């Protein structure tokens, strides 16, 4: 009887495991995806003898503040090297907050280099406040990124409270990349490599005071394909989030990579008009594969201040920007709809209702070995 029960547990557990891998591979991705936090005053993180691996499912948050047990109250010279596996891969660094870096001691410098050593091109350099990084994201031209926080004079102690750092390091294909067509991401130029990038009309008001800052009347973000995916098409999937808010009389444009708005340059146009049925419909659009870059523009006809949410609701739409093989918009739309429906039915991360399916699998495997 015990042998029979053991075989039953073993068979059922491995069948569930096989179903998870073959039918719903996103469950496996979600089980292996991770966000790690690294601290730039941690001996463990800063004296790491190898690189930190970066892939689609593994990203890092970079902090300057105290890490328990293995950190100092003072700033140490800190070097971190990140590496993606493939030579064609790229790594992106972004600011997690509006101002993701503030150094309040004149003895501190933070740099990011496009490469694994000091010979790489400098991507950012921040010194004593009011020095700041004026971009929200920048991606490498190769598979390596180096972060280096150091003191100009290592004999002068610096309090860790002087290094306010809030950055993210992620793979260019990470689904965690996110931009807003409001203020801080305007005029951004970024790249795509098997990417799924989320774009919203504007972010929610921040904790920090931002009175007197206006949203850009014409906010632009440029997306360019990497050469290794030249046959992919740049596509978007538009999803409304609630009722459309047309108070600012906005229009969403996609151009052929230029900053013109004549009929020859505009490839896609969505006017915020209550009578426009596309505003309330999820839909997809793809550029021809010969177009290697697009410019997305959110144009407003009414001035709005950053903390004023009454004239244009934050995150009222979501646009997924994808460099998609084949370039068929209907196929892409069906794929995204299936993914979202599956996530909704399973409740994300391999859950059925509120019970995590992969925990059931682990439990069954444990019982089979225990018997």
Tab-separated table of C-alpha atoms in Angstrom, residues 70-198:
chain	number	residue	atom	x	y	z
A	70	UNK	CA	28.284	43.654	6.704
A	71	UNK	CA	28.228	47.406	6.071
A	72	UNK	CA	29.917	50.481	7.472
A	73	UNK	CA	28.577	53.767	8.743
A	74	UNK	CA	31.017	55.452	6.366
A	75	UNK	CA	31.298	55.295	2.589
A	76	UNK	CA	33.832	52.827	1.207
A	77	UNK	CA	35.169	52.871	-2.340
A	78	UNK	CA	32.705	50.550	-4.063
A	79	UNK	CA	32.969	48.812	-7.428
A	80	UNK	CA	30.237	46.667	-8.984
A	81	UNK	CA	30.438	44.980	-12.387
A	82	UNK	CA	27.333	43.612	-14.119
A	83	UNK	CA	27.456	41.138	-16.984
A	84	UNK	CA	24.906	39.790	-19.463
A	85	UNK	CA	25.602	36.410	-20.997
A	86	UNK	CA	25.357	37.081	-24.736
A	87	UNK	CA	27.668	39.444	-26.588
A	88	UNK	CA	24.644	41.081	-28.255
A	89	UNK	CA	22.917	41.681	-24.903
A	90	UNK	CA	22.630	45.122	-23.379
A	91	UNK	CA	22.262	46.345	-19.797
A	92	UNK	CA	20.193	49.378	-18.810
A	93	UNK	CA	20.588	51.579	-15.750
A	94	UNK	CA	17.732	53.792	-14.623
A	95	UNK	CA	16.781	56.085	-11.779
A	96	UNK	CA	14.159	54.593	-9.508
A	97	UNK	CA	13.114	57.986	-8.151
A	98	UNK	CA	12.849	61.396	-9.821
A	99	UNK	CA	16.330	62.191	-8.568
A	100	UNK	CA	17.879	58.786	-8.043
A	101	UNK	CA	21.302	60.104	-7.026
A	102	UNK	CA	22.118	62.822	-4.505
A	103	UNK	CA	25.639	63.128	-3.118
A	104	UNK	CA	25.765	65.626	-0.267
A	105	UNK	CA	29.519	65.427	0.421
A	106	UNK	CA	32.028	67.116	-1.901
A	107	UNK	CA	34.422	64.174	-1.471
A	108	UNK	CA	32.132	61.709	-3.294
A	109	UNK	CA	31.852	60.783	-6.996
A	110	UNK	CA	29.629	58.146	-8.621
A	111	UNK	CA	30.264	57.000	-12.208
A	112	UNK	CA	28.783	54.342	-14.491
A	113	UNK	CA	30.898	52.973	-17.332
A	114	UNK	CA	29.874	51.210	-20.531
A	115	UNK	CA	32.083	48.150	-20.017
A	116	UNK	CA	33.722	46.094	-17.302
A	117	UNK	CA	36.734	48.306	-16.614
A	118	UNK	CA	37.744	51.957	-16.519
A	119	UNK	CA	38.348	52.079	-20.289
A	120	UNK	CA	34.603	52.042	-21.006
A	121	UNK	CA	32.762	55.155	-22.075
A	122	UNK	CA	31.268	57.119	-19.210
A	123	UNK	CA	27.478	56.837	-19.046
A	124	UNK	CA	26.967	59.042	-16.011
A	125	UNK	CA	28.942	61.015	-13.468
A	126	UNK	CA	27.435	62.610	-10.374
A	127	UNK	CA	29.390	64.719	-7.932
A	128	UNK	CA	28.511	66.957	-5.020
A	129	UNK	CA	24.937	68.282	-5.025
A	130	UNK	CA	23.503	70.081	-7.062
A	131	UNK	CA	25.224	67.789	-9.597
A	132	UNK	CA	22.697	65.217	-10.839
A	133	UNK	CA	22.073	62.708	-13.633
A	134	UNK	CA	19.693	64.251	-16.139
A	135	UNK	CA	18.533	60.982	-17.756
A	136	UNK	CA	16.030	58.459	-16.471
A	137	UNK	CA	17.573	55.513	-18.318
A	138	UNK	CA	20.643	54.679	-20.366
A	139	UNK	CA	21.694	51.352	-21.909
A	140	UNK	CA	25.151	49.993	-22.661
A	141	UNK	CA	26.501	49.211	-26.122
A	142	UNK	CA	27.799	45.847	-24.921
A	143	UNK	CA	27.109	43.161	-22.302
A	144	UNK	CA	28.907	44.848	-19.364
A	145	UNK	CA	28.272	47.736	-16.974
A	146	UNK	CA	30.501	49.051	-14.196
A	147	UNK	CA	29.321	51.174	-11.255
A	148	UNK	CA	31.953	52.919	-9.154
A	149	UNK	CA	31.398	55.053	-6.049
A	150	UNK	CA	34.608	56.503	-4.654
A	151	UNK	CA	36.111	59.239	-2.515
A	152	UNK	CA	38.414	61.799	-4.088
A	153	UNK	CA	40.480	61.604	-0.903
A	154	UNK	CA	40.346	58.242	0.845
A	155	UNK	CA	41.766	59.645	4.051
A	156	UNK	CA	38.720	61.843	4.616
A	157	UNK	CA	35.772	59.888	6.093
A	158	UNK	CA	32.328	60.330	4.539
A	159	UNK	CA	29.057	59.427	6.261
A	160	UNK	CA	26.930	56.879	4.422
A	161	UNK	CA	24.015	59.287	4.804
A	162	UNK	CA	25.780	61.496	2.253
A	163	UNK	CA	25.227	58.936	-0.538
A	164	UNK	CA	21.543	58.880	-1.450
A	165	UNK	CA	21.333	56.407	-4.322
A	166	UNK	CA	18.266	54.723	-5.824
A	167	UNK	CA	19.055	53.029	-9.135
A	168	UNK	CA	17.962	49.965	-11.068
A	169	UNK	CA	20.172	47.761	-13.245
A	170	UNK	CA	18.325	45.454	-15.615
A	171	UNK	CA	18.555	43.590	-18.901
A	172	UNK	CA	17.331	45.447	-21.977
A	173	UNK	CA	14.711	42.687	-22.421
A	174	UNK	CA	13.389	43.042	-18.865
A	175	UNK	CA	9.669	43.677	-18.577
A	176	UNK	CA	10.410	46.028	-15.663
A	177	UNK	CA	11.389	48.908	-17.959
A	178	UNK	CA	8.837	51.708	-17.596
A	179	UNK	CA	8.510	55.284	-18.897
A	180	UNK	CA	6.070	58.174	-18.540
A	181	UNK	CA	5.127	60.750	-21.166
A	182	UNK	CA	4.830	63.506	-18.588
A	183	UNK	CA	7.999	65.363	-17.685
A	184	UNK	CA	11.131	63.543	-16.543
A	185	UNK	CA	11.258	60.958	-19.358
A	186	UNK	CA	10.646	63.520	-22.096
A	187	UNK	CA	13.302	63.695	-24.844
A	188	UNK	CA	14.548	60.241	-23.806
A	189	UNK	CA	16.225	58.088	-26.451
A	190	UNK	CA	16.304	54.370	-25.714
A	191	UNK	CA	16.727	51.041	-27.465
A	192	UNK	CA	14.859	47.795	-28.008
A	193	UNK	CA	16.215	44.250	-28.070
A	194	UNK	CA	13.459	41.631	-27.759
A	195	UNK	CA	11.919	44.139	-25.372
A	196	UNK	CA	8.516	44.781	-23.824
A	197	UNK	CA	8.591	48.331	-22.462
A	198	UNK	CA	5.658	49.888	-20.598
